[in-house]
Coordinates of C-alpha atoms in Angstrom, one line a residue:
Chain A
M1 CA 12.8 2.7 11.1
A2 CA 12.8 6.2 9.7
M3 CA 11.5 6.2 6.2
A4 CA 14.0 7.5 3.7
A5 CA 13.5 10.9 2.2
S6 CA 13.1 9.3 -1.1
S7 CA 10.1 7.4 0.1
R8 CA 8.6 10.7 1.3
L9 CA 9.1 12.1 -2.2
L10 CA 7.5 9.1 -3.7
W11 CA 4.4 9.7 -1.6
A12 CA 4.5 13.3 -2.6
S13 CA 4.7 12.5 -6.3
R14 CA 2.1 9.8 -5.9
A15 CA -0.2 12.2 -4.1
A16 CA 0.3 14.9 -6.6
A17 CA -0.2 12.5 -9.4
Y18 CA -3.6 11.7 -7.9
L19 CA -4.5 15.3 -8.7
R20 CA -4.1 14.7 -12.4
I21 CA -5.0 11.2 -13.0
S22 CA -8.3 10.5 -11.4
T23 CA -10.1 11.6 -14.5
F24 CA -12.1 8.5 -15.6
P25 CA -15.6 9.5 -16.4
R26 CA -17.7 9.7 -13.3
A27 CA -21.1 11.2 -12.5
F28 CA -21.0 14.9 -11.9
S29 CA -20.9 15.7 -8.2
T30 CA -23.8 17.6 -6.7
V31 CA -23.2 21.3 -6.0
L32 CA -25.8 23.3 -4.0
K33 CA -26.9 26.7 -5.0
D34 CA -27.1 28.7 -1.8
L35 CA -23.7 27.7 -0.6
K36 CA -20.2 29.2 -1.0
Y37 CA -17.2 27.2 -1.8
A38 CA -13.4 27.3 -1.2
E39 CA -10.7 26.1 -3.6
T40 CA -9.8 23.5 -1.0
H41 CA -13.3 21.9 -1.5
E42 CA -15.1 23.0 1.7
W43 CA -18.5 24.5 1.6
V44 CA -20.1 27.1 3.9
K45 CA -23.7 27.9 4.5
V46 CA -24.4 31.3 6.1
E47 CA -27.4 32.2 8.1
G48 CA -27.1 35.5 9.9
D49 CA -23.7 35.5 11.6
S50 CA -23.7 31.7 11.9
A51 CA -21.8 29.6 9.3
T52 CA -22.1 25.9 8.8
V53 CA -18.9 24.3 7.3
G54 CA -18.4 20.9 5.6
I55 CA -16.6 19.2 2.7
T56 CA -18.2 19.1 -0.7
D57 CA -19.6 16.1 -2.5
H58 CA -16.8 16.4 -5.0
A59 CA -14.3 16.1 -2.2
Q60 CA -15.9 13.2 -0.5
D61 CA -16.2 11.4 -3.8
H62 CA -12.5 11.8 -4.5
L63 CA -11.5 10.9 -0.9
G64 CA -13.4 7.6 -0.8
D65 CA -14.7 6.0 2.4
V66 CA -14.2 8.3 5.3
V67 CA -13.1 6.3 8.4
Y68 CA -12.2 9.2 10.8
V69 CA -13.0 12.9 11.2
E70 CA -10.7 14.9 13.5
L71 CA -12.9 17.6 15.0
P72 CA -11.7 20.8 16.7
E73 CA -12.8 21.8 20.2
V74 CA -15.7 24.1 20.6
G75 CA -14.5 27.6 21.4
I76 CA -11.3 27.7 19.3
S77 CA -10.8 30.3 16.6
V78 CA -10.6 29.4 13.0
S79 CA -9.2 31.5 10.2
Q80 CA -10.1 31.6 6.6
G81 CA -7.9 29.2 4.6
K82 CA -6.3 27.7 7.7
N83 CA -6.5 24.1 8.7
F84 CA -8.7 23.2 11.6
G85 CA -9.3 19.4 11.3
A86 CA -8.7 16.4 9.1
V87 CA -10.6 13.7 7.3
E88 CA -9.1 10.2 7.0
S89 CA -10.0 7.6 4.4
V90 CA -8.6 4.1 4.2
K91 CA -5.4 5.3 2.5
A92 CA -5.4 9.1 2.6
T93 CA -5.2 11.8 5.2
S94 CA -6.7 15.2 4.2
D95 CA -6.7 18.6 6.0
I96 CA -10.0 20.5 6.3
N97 CA -9.4 24.3 6.0
S98 CA -12.0 26.7 7.2
P99 CA -13.6 28.9 4.5
V100 CA -14.4 31.6 7.0
S101 CA -12.8 33.1 10.2
G102 CA -14.5 33.1 13.5
E103 CA -15.2 31.1 16.6
V104 CA -16.3 27.4 16.6
V105 CA -19.6 27.2 18.3
E106 CA -20.6 23.7 17.6
V107 CA -19.0 20.5 16.2
N108 CA -20.8 17.6 14.6
Q109 CA -20.2 15.0 17.3
K110 CA -22.1 12.4 15.2
L111 CA -19.1 12.1 12.9
S112 CA -17.1 10.5 15.7
E113 CA -19.5 7.6 15.6
E114 CA -20.5 7.7 12.0
P115 CA -17.6 9.3 9.8
G116 CA -19.4 7.8 6.8
L117 CA -22.0 10.6 7.0
V118 CA -19.4 12.7 5.2
N119 CA -19.8 10.4 2.3
A120 CA -23.5 9.7 2.6
S121 CA -24.7 13.3 3.2
P122 CA -21.8 15.7 2.7
F123 CA -24.0 18.9 2.5
D124 CA -26.4 17.9 5.3
K125 CA -25.8 15.3 8.0
G126 CA -22.1 15.3 7.3
W127 CA -21.5 19.0 8.3
V128 CA -18.3 19.4 10.3
I129 CA -18.4 22.7 12.3
K130 CA -20.6 25.8 13.0
V131 CA -18.8 29.0 13.2
K132 CA -19.7 32.4 14.6
L133 CA -18.6 34.7 11.8
S134 CA -16.0 37.4 12.7
D135 CA -15.8 39.0 9.2
S136 CA -18.7 38.4 6.8
G137 CA -16.7 40.4 4.2
E138 CA -14.5 37.3 3.7
L139 CA -17.5 35.5 1.9
S140 CA -16.9 37.6 -1.2
S141 CA -13.6 35.8 -1.8
L142 CA -15.4 32.4 -2.0
M143 CA -16.9 30.8 -5.1
D144 CA -20.6 30.5 -5.8
D145 CA -22.0 27.2 -7.1
E146 CA -21.4 28.0 -10.8
K147 CA -17.9 29.0 -10.3
Y148 CA -17.1 26.0 -8.1
S149 CA -18.7 23.6 -10.6
K150 CA -16.4 24.9 -13.3
F151 CA -13.5 24.8 -10.9
C152 CA -14.1 21.1 -10.2
E153 CA -14.4 20.4 -13.9
E154 CA -11.1 22.1 -14.7
E155 CA -9.3 20.4 -11.9
D156 CA -10.6 16.9 -13.0
S157 CA -9.6 17.6 -16.6
H158 CA -6.1 18.5 -15.8
Chain B
M1 CA -9.4 14.5 -1.0
R2 CA -8.0 12.2 -3.7
G3 CA -8.8 14.9 -6.3
L4 CA -7.4 17.7 -4.4
L5 CA -7.4 17.9 -0.6
A6 CA -5.8 14.6 0.1
C7 CA -3.2 15.1 -2.5
A8 CA -2.5 18.7 -1.6
A9 CA -2.5 17.8 2.1
L10 CA -0.3 14.7 1.5
A11 CA 2.0 16.6 -0.8
R12 CA 2.2 19.4 1.7
R13 CA 2.9 17.0 4.6
A14 CA 5.4 15.0 2.5
A15 CA 7.1 18.2 1.6
G16 CA 7.3 19.1 5.3
S17 CA 5.4 22.2 5.1
S18 CA 2.2 22.7 7.1
G19 CA 0.6 25.8 5.7
A20 CA -1.3 26.2 2.5
A21 CA 1.3 26.0 -0.2
P22 CA -0.4 25.9 -3.6
A23 CA 2.8 26.9 -5.4
R24 CA 4.7 23.9 -4.0
V25 CA 1.8 21.6 -4.7
R26 CA 1.6 22.7 -8.2
H27 CA 5.3 22.3 -8.5
L28 CA 5.1 18.7 -7.3
A29 CA 2.2 18.1 -9.6
S30 CA 4.1 19.3 -12.6
A31 CA 7.2 17.2 -11.5
A32 CA 4.8 14.3 -11.4
E33 CA 3.6 15.1 -14.8
A34 CA 7.1 15.2 -16.2
A35 CA 7.8 11.9 -14.5
E36 CA 4.7 10.4 -15.8
A37 CA 5.9 10.6 -19.4
E38 CA 8.8 8.4 -18.5
L39 CA 6.8 5.9 -16.5
K40 CA 7.0 2.2 -17.6
K41 CA 3.8 0.5 -18.6
T42 CA 2.9 -3.1 -18.0
A43 CA 1.3 -5.3 -20.7
L44 CA -2.0 -4.6 -18.9
H45 CA -1.8 -0.8 -18.9
D46 CA -4.5 -0.1 -21.4
F47 CA -6.7 -2.9 -20.0
H48 CA -6.5 -1.1 -16.6
V49 CA -7.4 2.2 -18.1
A50 CA -10.4 0.6 -20.0
N51 CA -11.5 -0.9 -16.7
G52 CA -11.5 2.4 -14.8
G53 CA -8.1 1.9 -13.2
K54 CA -6.8 5.1 -11.6
M55 CA -3.1 5.1 -12.7
V56 CA -0.5 6.5 -10.4
P57 CA 3.3 6.4 -10.5
F58 CA 4.7 3.6 -8.5
A59 CA 8.5 2.7 -8.4
G60 CA 8.8 4.0 -11.9
W61 CA 5.8 2.3 -13.3
S62 CA 2.3 3.5 -14.1
M63 CA 0.1 1.2 -11.9
P64 CA -3.5 1.2 -10.9
I65 CA -4.1 2.2 -7.3
Q66 CA -7.7 1.4 -7.5
Y67 CA -10.5 0.8 -10.0
K68 CA -14.2 1.8 -9.7
D69 CA -14.7 -0.2 -6.5
S70 CA -13.5 1.7 -3.4
I71 CA -10.4 0.4 -1.5
M72 CA -12.8 -0.7 1.3
E73 CA -14.9 -2.7 -1.2
S74 CA -11.9 -4.2 -3.0
T75 CA -10.2 -5.3 0.2
V76 CA -13.3 -7.0 1.6
N77 CA -14.0 -8.6 -1.8
C78 CA -10.6 -10.2 -2.0
R79 CA -11.3 -12.1 1.2
T80 CA -14.9 -13.0 0.4
N81 CA -14.4 -13.8 -3.4
G82 CA -11.1 -12.9 -5.0
S83 CA -8.8 -10.3 -6.5
L84 CA -6.7 -10.2 -9.6
F85 CA -3.6 -7.9 -9.4
D86 CA -1.2 -6.8 -12.0
V87 CA 2.1 -7.2 -10.3
A88 CA 4.1 -7.1 -13.6
H89 CA 6.2 -4.2 -12.2
M90 CA 7.9 -6.8 -10.0
C91 CA 11.0 -8.4 -11.3
G92 CA 11.2 -12.1 -12.1
L93 CA 14.7 -13.6 -12.4
S94 CA 16.1 -17.1 -12.9
L95 CA 19.5 -18.2 -11.8
K96 CA 20.8 -21.2 -13.6
G97 CA 23.9 -23.4 -13.5
R98 CA 25.7 -25.7 -11.0
G99 CA 26.6 -22.8 -8.9
A100 CA 23.1 -21.3 -8.6
I101 CA 22.3 -22.5 -5.2
P102 CA 25.7 -21.9 -3.5
F103 CA 25.8 -18.5 -5.2
L104 CA 22.3 -17.4 -4.0
E105 CA 23.0 -18.7 -0.5
S106 CA 25.9 -16.3 -0.2
L107 CA 23.4 -13.5 -0.6
V108 CA 20.2 -14.6 1.3
I109 CA 19.2 -16.1 4.6
A110 CA 17.2 -19.1 3.3
D111 CA 18.3 -22.7 3.2
V112 CA 17.8 -22.9 -0.6
A113 CA 19.7 -26.2 -0.9
G114 CA 17.3 -27.7 1.6
L115 CA 14.2 -26.8 -0.3
K116 CA 12.5 -29.6 -2.2
D117 CA 12.4 -29.1 -6.0
G118 CA 9.4 -27.1 -7.0
T119 CA 9.0 -25.3 -3.6
G120 CA 9.9 -21.9 -2.4
T121 CA 10.1 -19.6 0.6
L122 CA 10.2 -16.0 1.6
T123 CA 13.8 -14.8 2.0
V124 CA 15.8 -11.6 2.5
F125 CA 18.8 -10.3 0.7
T126 CA 21.2 -9.0 3.3
N127 CA 24.1 -6.5 3.3
E128 CA 27.4 -6.7 5.2
K129 CA 25.8 -5.2 8.3
G130 CA 23.0 -7.7 8.3
G131 CA 20.4 -5.1 7.1
A132 CA 17.8 -6.0 4.4
I133 CA 18.5 -5.1 0.8
D134 CA 15.2 -6.6 -0.2
D135 CA 12.8 -9.3 0.5
S136 CA 12.0 -11.9 -2.2
I137 CA 10.1 -15.1 -2.9
V138 CA 12.7 -17.6 -3.9
T139 CA 11.9 -21.0 -5.5
K140 CA 14.1 -24.0 -6.2
V141 CA 12.9 -25.2 -9.6
T142 CA 15.7 -27.8 -9.7
D143 CA 19.1 -27.9 -8.1
Q144 CA 20.4 -26.0 -11.1
H145 CA 17.5 -23.5 -11.5
I146 CA 16.4 -20.9 -9.0
Y147 CA 13.4 -18.6 -9.7
L148 CA 12.9 -15.5 -7.7
V149 CA 10.8 -12.4 -7.7
V150 CA 12.1 -9.1 -6.3
N151 CA 10.4 -5.8 -5.6
A152 CA 9.9 -3.2 -8.4
G153 CA 11.3 -0.5 -6.3
C154 CA 14.5 -2.6 -5.6
R155 CA 15.0 -3.9 -9.0
D156 CA 18.0 -1.7 -10.0
K157 CA 19.8 -2.0 -6.8
D158 CA 19.1 -5.8 -6.5
L159 CA 20.2 -6.6 -10.0
A160 CA 23.4 -4.5 -9.5
H161 CA 24.1 -6.3 -6.3
I162 CA 23.5 -9.7 -7.7
E163 CA 25.4 -9.0 -10.8
A164 CA 28.5 -7.8 -9.0
H165 CA 28.6 -10.8 -6.7
M166 CA 27.9 -13.1 -9.6
E167 CA 30.9 -11.8 -11.5
A168 CA 33.1 -12.3 -8.5
F169 CA 31.7 -15.8 -8.0
N170 CA 32.2 -16.8 -11.6
K171 CA 35.8 -15.4 -11.6
K172 CA 36.6 -17.9 -8.8
G173 CA 35.4 -20.6 -11.1
G174 CA 31.7 -20.6 -10.1
D175 CA 29.1 -21.5 -12.6
V176 CA 26.0 -19.3 -12.5
K177 CA 24.1 -17.4 -15.2
W178 CA 21.0 -15.3 -14.9
H179 CA 17.9 -14.5 -17.0
I180 CA 15.7 -11.5 -16.3
H181 CA 12.2 -12.5 -17.2
D182 CA 11.3 -9.3 -19.0
E183 CA 9.4 -11.3 -21.6
R184 CA 7.0 -12.3 -18.9
S185 CA 4.2 -10.5 -16.8
L186 CA 3.3 -11.5 -13.3
L187 CA -0.4 -11.6 -12.2
A188 CA -1.5 -12.4 -8.7
L189 CA -4.8 -14.2 -8.2
Q190 CA -5.8 -14.2 -4.5
G191 CA -8.8 -15.2 -2.4
P192 CA -11.1 -18.1 -1.9
L193 CA -12.2 -18.2 -5.6
A194 CA -8.5 -18.2 -6.8
A195 CA -8.1 -22.0 -6.9
P196 CA -11.6 -22.9 -8.2
T197 CA -11.3 -20.2 -10.9
L198 CA -7.8 -21.1 -12.0
Q199 CA -8.8 -24.8 -12.1
L200 CA -11.2 -24.1 -14.9
L201 CA -8.2 -22.9 -17.0
T202 CA -5.7 -25.7 -16.4
K203 CA -5.6 -29.6 -16.5
E204 CA -3.0 -29.7 -13.7
D205 CA -4.7 -30.8 -10.4
L206 CA -4.3 -27.7 -8.2
S207 CA -5.5 -29.5 -5.1
K208 CA -2.1 -31.3 -5.0
M209 CA -0.3 -28.0 -5.2
Y210 CA 0.2 -26.4 -1.7
F211 CA 1.4 -23.1 -0.3
S212 CA 4.9 -22.2 -1.7
D213 CA 4.7 -24.9 -4.4
F214 CA 5.9 -24.0 -7.9
K215 CA 5.1 -25.6 -11.3
M216 CA 5.7 -24.7 -14.9
I217 CA 2.3 -25.5 -16.4
D218 CA -0.1 -24.6 -19.2
I219 CA -2.9 -22.2 -18.2
N220 CA -5.4 -21.3 -20.8
G221 CA -2.9 -22.5 -23.4
Y222 CA -0.1 -20.3 -22.2
A223 CA 3.2 -21.6 -20.7
C224 CA 3.1 -20.2 -17.2
F225 CA 5.2 -20.3 -14.0
L226 CA 2.7 -20.9 -11.2
T227 CA 3.6 -20.3 -7.5
R228 CA 1.0 -20.8 -4.8
T229 CA 1.8 -17.7 -2.9
G230 CA 0.8 -14.1 -2.6
Y231 CA 0.8 -10.9 -0.5
T232 CA -2.7 -10.9 0.9
G233 CA -2.8 -13.7 3.6
E234 CA -5.3 -15.5 1.4
D235 CA -4.9 -18.7 -0.6
G236 CA -3.8 -17.8 -4.1
F237 CA -1.3 -17.8 -6.9
E238 CA 1.3 -15.7 -8.6
I239 CA 1.2 -16.5 -12.3
S240 CA 4.1 -15.6 -14.6
V241 CA 2.7 -15.5 -18.1
P242 CA 4.2 -14.6 -21.4
S243 CA 3.5 -10.9 -21.8
E244 CA 1.7 -11.3 -25.1
N245 CA -0.8 -13.5 -23.3
A246 CA -1.2 -11.4 -20.2
V247 CA -4.3 -9.5 -21.1
D248 CA -6.1 -12.6 -22.4
L249 CA -5.3 -14.5 -19.3
A250 CA -6.6 -11.7 -17.1
K251 CA -9.8 -11.6 -19.1
A252 CA -10.2 -15.4 -18.9
I253 CA -9.8 -15.4 -15.1
L254 CA -12.3 -12.6 -14.6
E255 CA -14.8 -14.2 -16.9
K256 CA -14.4 -17.8 -15.4
S257 CA -15.0 -16.3 -11.9
E258 CA -18.3 -14.8 -13.3
D259 CA -16.8 -11.4 -12.4
K260 CA -16.7 -12.3 -8.7
V261 CA -12.9 -12.0 -8.9
R262 CA -12.4 -8.3 -9.3
L263 CA -9.5 -6.3 -10.7
T264 CA -7.8 -4.9 -7.5
G265 CA -5.3 -2.1 -7.3
L266 CA -2.2 -1.3 -5.1
G267 CA -4.4 0.5 -2.5
A268 CA -6.3 -2.6 -1.5
R269 CA -3.2 -4.7 -2.0
D270 CA -1.5 -2.6 0.7
S271 CA -4.5 -2.9 3.1
L272 CA -4.5 -6.7 2.5
R273 CA -0.9 -7.2 3.2
L274 CA -1.1 -5.0 6.3
E275 CA -4.0 -7.0 7.6
A276 CA -1.9 -10.1 6.9
G277 CA 1.0 -8.7 8.9
L278 CA 3.4 -8.8 5.9
C279 CA 6.2 -6.3 5.5
L280 CA 6.3 -3.7 2.8
Y281 CA 9.9 -3.2 1.8
G282 CA 10.8 0.5 2.1
N283 CA 8.3 0.9 5.0
D284 CA 8.6 -2.0 7.4
M285 CA 12.0 -3.2 6.3
E286 CA 14.9 -1.2 5.2
Q287 CA 18.7 -1.3 4.7
H288 CA 19.3 -0.8 8.4
I289 CA 16.7 -3.3 9.7
T290 CA 17.8 -6.9 10.1
P291 CA 15.6 -10.0 9.4
V292 CA 15.7 -10.7 13.2
E293 CA 14.4 -7.2 14.1
A294 CA 11.8 -7.6 11.4
G295 CA 10.5 -10.8 13.0
L296 CA 11.7 -13.0 10.1
S297 CA 14.1 -15.2 12.1
W298 CA 11.9 -18.1 11.0
A299 CA 13.1 -17.6 7.5
I300 CA 16.8 -18.2 8.5
G301 CA 17.3 -21.9 7.7
K302 CA 18.5 -24.1 10.5
R303 CA 21.7 -25.0 8.5
R304 CA 22.3 -21.3 7.8
R305 CA 22.1 -20.5 11.5
A306 CA 24.8 -23.1 12.1
E307 CA 26.9 -22.3 9.1
G308 CA 26.3 -18.6 8.3
G309 CA 27.9 -17.9 5.0
F310 CA 25.6 -15.0 3.9
L311 CA 26.4 -11.3 4.0
G312 CA 26.0 -9.9 7.5
A313 CA 25.8 -13.4 9.1
D314 CA 27.9 -12.4 12.0
V315 CA 25.6 -9.5 13.0
I316 CA 22.4 -11.6 12.4
L317 CA 23.6 -14.7 14.2
K318 CA 24.7 -12.7 17.1
Q319 CA 21.3 -11.0 17.2
L320 CA 19.6 -14.4 17.1
Q321 CA 21.6 -15.4 20.3
E322 CA 21.3 -12.2 22.2
G323 CA 18.0 -11.0 20.9
P324 CA 17.6 -7.8 18.9
K325 CA 17.3 -4.3 20.4
I326 CA 14.2 -3.5 18.5
R327 CA 11.4 -5.5 17.1
R328 CA 8.6 -5.3 14.7
V329 CA 5.2 -5.5 16.3
G330 CA 1.5 -5.2 15.3
M331 CA -0.8 -2.8 17.1
F332 CA -4.4 -1.7 17.4
T333 CA -4.6 2.1 17.7
Q334 CA -7.4 4.5 18.8
G335 CA -8.1 7.8 17.2
P336 CA -7.3 8.6 13.6
P337 CA -5.4 5.9 11.7
A338 CA -1.7 6.0 12.6
R339 CA 0.3 6.2 9.3
G340 CA 4.0 5.5 8.7
H341 CA 6.3 7.7 10.9
S342 CA 3.8 8.3 13.7
E343 CA 5.8 8.3 16.9
L344 CA 5.3 5.7 19.6
V345 CA 5.8 7.0 23.1
S346 CA 5.4 5.6 26.6
S347 CA 2.9 7.0 29.0
S348 CA 5.6 9.3 30.4
G349 CA 6.2 10.6 26.9
E350 CA 9.5 8.9 26.2
K351 CA 10.0 7.9 22.6
I352 CA 9.9 4.1 22.3
G353 CA 9.5 3.5 18.6
E354 CA 7.9 4.4 15.4
V355 CA 5.0 3.2 13.2
T356 CA 6.2 2.0 9.8
S357 CA 2.8 1.1 8.2
G358 CA -0.7 1.8 9.4
G359 CA -4.3 2.4 8.3
F360 CA -7.9 1.5 8.8
S361 CA -8.5 -2.2 8.3
P362 CA -11.4 -2.6 5.9
C363 CA -12.0 -6.2 7.2
L364 CA -11.7 -5.5 11.0
K365 CA -13.2 -2.0 10.7
K366 CA -10.6 -0.6 13.0
N367 CA -7.1 0.9 13.0
I368 CA -4.1 -1.4 12.6
A369 CA -0.5 -0.6 12.4
M370 CA 2.9 -2.1 12.5
G371 CA 6.1 -0.6 13.6
Y372 CA 9.3 -1.0 15.7
V373 CA 9.6 -0.8 19.4
K374 CA 12.3 -1.4 21.9
S375 CA 12.7 -5.0 22.9
G376 CA 10.7 -5.8 26.1
L377 CA 7.8 -3.7 24.8
H378 CA 7.0 -6.1 22.0
K379 CA 4.7 -8.5 23.9
A380 CA 1.1 -8.8 23.0
G381 CA -1.0 -6.6 25.4
T382 CA 1.7 -4.0 26.0
E383 CA 0.2 -0.6 26.0
F384 CA 1.7 2.7 24.9
K385 CA 0.7 5.8 23.0
V386 CA 0.9 6.8 19.3
V387 CA 1.2 10.4 18.3
V388 CA -0.9 11.6 15.4
R389 CA -0.8 15.3 14.4
G390 CA 0.5 16.3 17.9
K391 CA -2.1 14.3 19.9
S392 CA -1.6 11.1 21.8
Y393 CA -3.9 8.0 21.4
D394 CA -3.9 4.6 23.0
A395 CA -2.0 1.8 21.2
V396 CA -1.8 -1.9 22.2
V397 CA 0.5 -4.5 20.9
T398 CA -1.3 -7.4 19.2
K399 CA -0.2 -10.5 17.5
M400 CA 0.1 -10.6 13.8
P401 CA -1.5 -11.4 11.4
F402 CA -4.4 -9.1 12.2
V403 CA -6.7 -11.2 9.9
P404 CA -6.1 -14.9 10.0
T405 CA -4.2 -16.3 7.0
K406 CA -5.7 -18.9 4.8
Y407 CA -2.7 -20.5 3.1
Y408 CA -3.5 -23.8 1.4
K409 CA -1.5 -26.4 3.3
P410 CA -1.6 -30.1 3.5
S411 CA -4.0 -31.1 6.3

């Protein structure tokens, strides 16, 4: 019943291999100008002390059809770089990390009914959480659109 | 996400570490890179790459996990039109000689002698404890020629197991030789368009060939071994073709189907077999799981139940009488898709089993899973919980297959 450790490693190597191999020419993903980006492919849009967080077009494109989004509870604290939820596609599970620290003030309940919004509209209707920022200084550690585009290109060309 | 998040997350999870661990992920990636150089390639490797196949390491081979179609699209297309899979990583093997049948019967649960010439069945290679070494499709070509296909991931251990027993068998005066069909490549053509498409490439009347039938025939001018079988629940064929003709045959099939039959990767293949309720060796069946626990008692021939004579027969025949302690079941689950290793618990929180395969069903548009539970909790309609990332969600036992199978049988 328990899968052998070797199978776990197989999954790991398969998963890691994915990083390197999905390099066939594809259309360039959209990157929006006024957003900030994390290396784990989340975006954040800041208005005052409110930050909207989602996953990028590049991320949804690589993930494939999203079938489930695990959302956090409103009121919990999230920390920059730490996991707060998950996105599931047909074959893969993927953590979502928060690009900023603060308190979750709203979650996108629509994703419970329509997880595919993450694919169809990653920067708009597919947003995941809204956070009340606790440290706006953290934003300087994130990438701007240009840097993030380069980051994705480099990652795909590996 | 497949590019990064999914992989990083999967790699992290698989490595048993929950925090962000870029160093470890990179380490795994470079290990995979090193391994990649040593991966075996099938005759269709370059054809896959040219067709947008995303190649991943699988059981020592570089195999396409998907092409440009999403796994969702590919899975659905197999059931509405058809799929062509490269399964040349699997190992085809012939056993020949007067001793071929008695020898094989000492290792598997099937009534091989009782098969009609040119027919086959699913079987299981067992160990002394009755556990499964591998599952395999075995065909009786004639009473002195058996053709079988074993899993890529089990090739080395299966061949070592067979060889060791074959030496012992021949030392005692048996007569059996083997031939490993490394000169051939295996393609699987599955779905409603499989038969009409293949019929355009052969003079043989395929309407007379039923599920599990086997023939050595000419397809598109190539000398093929054709078995009406598969791993999707659909009607279809597995075609063993000389490797030098494999790419041309793949092209001919896709062309004759007017591109309705699509190249399909291992990702959709896994969704399809799960929807069909079929075991994946290494997930749903392992060394310590018996065919009875796995729900494959039907594959133990009547004569074999009476006579035994295969490895672990004492354990297996006893289980047949007394019933197994655990059983493989199918489930619908709520919440996020339950994947392999998700715990199954009763409403009071007691552990009652584990998921061995699970995911989102592209055809049913809901979560399906299979796993093992204590006997008594295996009946359709039984409710319990599945734990995914620390949270419990409802699960209910359901009959398999999840999607009705469409094997071509005489009416």
